[in-house]
């Protein structure tokens, strides 16, 4: 068996250690005679798995007690509707910051449920490759103090733009407006102060676990403003009151996520992951910046540590580049079809060795094609 | 490693053969260097997995070409809202047949989206243990010929009531009304004529695969009557047009379901599964009926082949019964909390040997406590 370096943007590489444990436990979990996949979600075995997973996630992210942690389904795209269905039932005004493809998707879906204002956008038509390379200055955000919430995308997976500072809503005169953040592609990559957010959501398939699981962390005072047509299975209060078991949860995905939370704790937690992620991103961006062949257009201060899009200045080399990469076991480097070029996703499970392998290839390929 | 006989109602027992293959392929699927969990859903590897899974499911169920097969998320409880959100956008009248706990759940959720009529109910307050033991005679169904659809639950997992004949809607004067059936707990247990249904849905965690995957089979002419607030991720036309990849699908659950479809084909397909399921159910009901200790209240002609609820006439023996069962590796026999008693779920993956083991225990326990 040989494992490749997998730069997929999601579903993405997972720790081999976790996969080995899952394979070993596949037919008989802890001597109970069943696979985790075969357990009733109401039984004590799965009960212990989901409780431990929630406790570990709370510990890793230091989630305050007045926040519910929900294990849901449908990913970020479902949440684009589920969030407004849950939060716009009483007051339907919502402000958005547009910084890339994912915030645009969220904006479009929310327009079906509420009065949406794009309070700021960094879309730049003059950029040829990708239209988003920055975050609009907070001073230019046209926020409404009577909005039900302010939504932003913490890390734009396609465009490679990441927030490293969160807006100071008090200072902006909207201290009462809950901040909702799509953290799908950078949750667990560094410590965050959960108390600054009203709601955080994340599809699992980048830093949490398998596709099909969505995590929502929501301040409990926001549980009671749902639209009357919000489906019960996606109603946050209902899900919270039933400890994520109003409907049958994606049990195996929760189990794998739980193994990953334990793996993260063994690595040293999120402060350690942040150190490693900074080192990995630094190495890769340094290589791109010192090259004449590769280019990344994103402003340095908001360059994503998780998703590094880049372009070959000579795009006729794209196919050759990808073939050579694959031959070396460097997989899934093709950029998103909407922007083209290349993209290296370097989530928690990608070790620095994988980035070194990529950087070595980048240098050699450039030398060959200089 | 020892495997128990697992009678869980879902998530339920899976074929050990399938689990072994999954364990073997966990770190490196077919030499590609990645786990199925780590594959981009847009890549050719996962593309081949989902295409094969759909093709095998279509072959097993003989799904006509004018039906879309959708891989979705949220289970039957989410579909209780998603179906009306998709089908009641133009005409909001929907008729239901009430035959147990699951049809009641569907009715309650649909009431939030449309004009619901319970066209018939078999609820019987005189039954002490469980209130549903039959299906109302078709002649008594008060159906509306202008309903957007007629909904029924093909197999009531909690009450153990199953349809073996589908209503002849033409003969009932409602031939134009699409029949929608929740087949969560008996899909793939026997051949069905898909062309008789407008829409079939099923949570995976009984006969299909792991929890977190929902299968919807829908006639394509029903794709255009969604409510404007139906979330895009759950909008059947959107899901169909994007080959179940509008949002990231639950990739690993689809892979396991695909392995199960192949296992079913190796067993001889649904005609063979039906034979086995009849034999298993016959053995178990015979044992209950010839006993003085155990009782099943369901009318013989609608007794479920998948879920066999039963009661000990002396309910003070319940705990002793369950403890003895567990000691023999007969797991998850406790009845649903809403009806009490016992329940043996004997889905496709439960071999006749498991039912023999249960029957042996039933007889010995009765002898001991006569």
Coordinates of C-alpha atoms in Angstrom, one line a residue, chain A residues 96-259:
Chain A
X96 CA -23.0 40.0 4.0
X97 CA -19.4 40.6 3.2
X98 CA -18.5 39.3 -0.2
X99 CA -14.9 38.0 -0.5
X100 CA -15.1 35.1 -3.0
X101 CA -17.1 32.2 -4.5
X102 CA -18.4 30.8 -1.2
X103 CA -19.7 34.1 0.2
X104 CA -21.4 34.7 -3.2
X105 CA -23.1 31.3 -2.9
X106 CA -24.3 32.1 0.6
X107 CA -25.6 35.5 -0.5
X108 CA -27.6 34.1 -3.4
X109 CA -29.2 31.4 -1.3
X110 CA -30.1 33.9 1.5
X111 CA -31.8 36.3 -1.0
X112 CA -34.6 33.7 -1.2
X113 CA -35.2 34.0 2.6
X114 CA -34.6 37.6 3.6
X115 CA -33.7 41.2 2.9
X116 CA -30.0 40.8 2.0
X117 CA -27.5 43.7 1.9
X118 CA -24.0 43.1 0.5
X119 CA -22.3 45.5 3.0
X120 CA -19.0 45.2 1.2
X121 CA -17.4 43.3 -1.6
X122 CA -13.9 42.8 -2.7
X123 CA -14.8 41.7 -6.2
X124 CA -12.3 43.1 -8.6
X125 CA -13.0 42.8 -12.3
X126 CA -9.5 43.9 -13.2
X127 CA -8.0 40.7 -11.8
X128 CA -7.7 38.3 -14.7
X129 CA -7.4 35.1 -12.7
X130 CA -10.0 34.9 -9.9
X131 CA -11.9 38.0 -9.1
X132 CA -11.3 38.1 -5.3
X133 CA -7.8 38.7 -3.9
X134 CA -8.6 40.8 -0.7
X135 CA -11.0 41.5 2.1
X136 CA -12.7 44.9 1.9
X137 CA -11.4 47.3 4.7
X138 CA -13.7 47.2 7.7
X139 CA -14.1 51.0 7.5
X140 CA -16.0 50.6 4.3
X141 CA -18.5 48.0 5.5
X142 CA -22.0 49.5 5.2
X143 CA -23.5 47.6 8.1
X144 CA -27.1 47.8 9.5
X145 CA -27.4 48.0 13.2
X146 CA -30.9 46.4 13.0
X147 CA -29.7 43.3 10.9
X148 CA -30.6 39.9 12.3
X149 CA -27.0 38.9 11.7
X150 CA -23.8 39.6 9.7
X151 CA -22.5 36.8 7.6
X152 CA -19.0 36.2 6.4
X153 CA -16.9 33.4 5.0
X154 CA -13.9 32.9 7.2
X155 CA -11.8 31.2 4.4
X156 CA -12.6 31.3 0.7
X157 CA -11.6 27.8 -0.3
X158 CA -11.7 28.6 -4.0
X159 CA -10.1 32.1 -4.0
X160 CA -7.6 31.5 -1.1
X161 CA -8.6 34.5 1.0
X162 CA -8.7 34.1 4.8
X163 CA -9.7 36.3 7.7
X164 CA -7.0 36.5 10.3
X165 CA -8.7 39.3 12.3
X166 CA -12.4 39.3 13.0
X167 CA -14.3 42.6 12.8
X168 CA -14.8 44.5 16.1
X169 CA -18.5 44.9 15.8
X170 CA -18.8 47.1 18.9
X171 CA -16.5 49.6 17.4
X172 CA -18.5 49.5 14.2
X173 CA -21.7 50.4 16.0
X174 CA -23.3 47.0 15.4
X175 CA -22.3 45.3 18.6
X176 CA -25.7 43.7 18.9
X177 CA -25.6 42.0 15.6
X178 CA -24.5 38.4 15.8
X179 CA -21.6 37.4 13.6
X180 CA -22.2 34.3 11.6
X181 CA -19.2 32.7 10.0
X182 CA -18.8 29.9 7.5
X183 CA -15.6 28.2 8.8
X184 CA -15.9 25.1 6.6
X185 CA -12.4 25.3 5.3
X186 CA -10.4 26.6 8.2
X187 CA -12.1 25.4 11.4
X188 CA -9.7 23.7 13.8
X189 CA -6.7 25.1 11.9
X190 CA -6.0 27.6 14.7
X191 CA -7.5 28.7 18.0
X192 CA -10.5 31.0 17.8
X193 CA -12.5 32.9 20.4
X194 CA -15.9 31.3 20.0
X195 CA -17.5 34.0 22.2
X196 CA -17.1 36.5 19.4
X197 CA -19.5 34.7 17.1
X198 CA -23.2 34.1 17.2
X199 CA -23.0 31.1 15.0
X200 CA -20.2 29.1 13.3
X201 CA -20.8 26.4 10.8
X202 CA -18.6 24.0 8.9
X203 CA -18.9 21.2 6.5
X204 CA -16.7 18.4 7.8
X205 CA -14.8 17.4 4.7
X206 CA -11.8 19.6 5.2
X207 CA -10.5 19.6 8.7
X208 CA -13.2 17.7 10.6
X209 CA -13.8 14.3 8.9
X210 CA -15.9 12.7 6.1
X211 CA -18.3 14.5 3.9
X212 CA -21.9 14.3 5.1
X213 CA -21.4 15.8 8.5
X214 CA -21.9 19.5 9.3
X215 CA -21.0 21.1 12.6
X216 CA -22.9 24.1 13.9
X217 CA -21.9 26.0 17.0
X218 CA -24.6 28.4 18.0
X219 CA -25.2 30.7 20.9
X220 CA -28.3 29.4 22.6
X221 CA -30.1 32.8 22.6
X222 CA -30.3 32.5 18.8
X223 CA -32.3 29.2 18.9
X224 CA -35.7 30.9 18.9
X225 CA -35.9 32.9 15.7
X226 CA -36.7 30.3 13.1
X227 CA -39.0 30.7 10.1
X228 CA -42.2 28.7 10.4
X229 CA -41.2 26.6 7.3
X230 CA -37.8 25.6 8.7
X231 CA -37.8 21.7 8.5
X232 CA -37.8 20.1 11.9
X233 CA -34.6 18.1 11.0
X234 CA -32.8 21.3 10.5
X235 CA -34.3 23.4 13.2
X236 CA -31.5 24.4 15.6
X237 CA -33.6 24.4 18.7
X238 CA -35.1 21.0 17.9
X239 CA -31.6 19.6 17.0
X240 CA -30.1 21.0 20.2
X241 CA -32.9 19.8 22.5
X242 CA -32.5 16.3 21.0
X243 CA -28.7 16.3 21.3
X244 CA -28.3 16.0 17.5
X245 CA -30.6 12.9 17.5
X246 CA -33.9 14.3 16.4
X247 CA -33.2 12.5 13.2
X248 CA -30.7 9.7 12.9
X249 CA -27.3 11.5 12.8
X250 CA -24.5 10.4 10.3
X251 CA -23.1 8.1 13.0
X252 CA -20.0 6.8 11.2
X253 CA -18.9 10.3 10.1
X254 CA -19.3 11.5 13.7
X255 CA -17.1 8.6 14.9
X256 CA -14.4 9.5 12.4
X257 CA -14.6 13.1 13.4
X258 CA -14.2 12.0 17.0
X259 CA -11.1 10.1 16.1

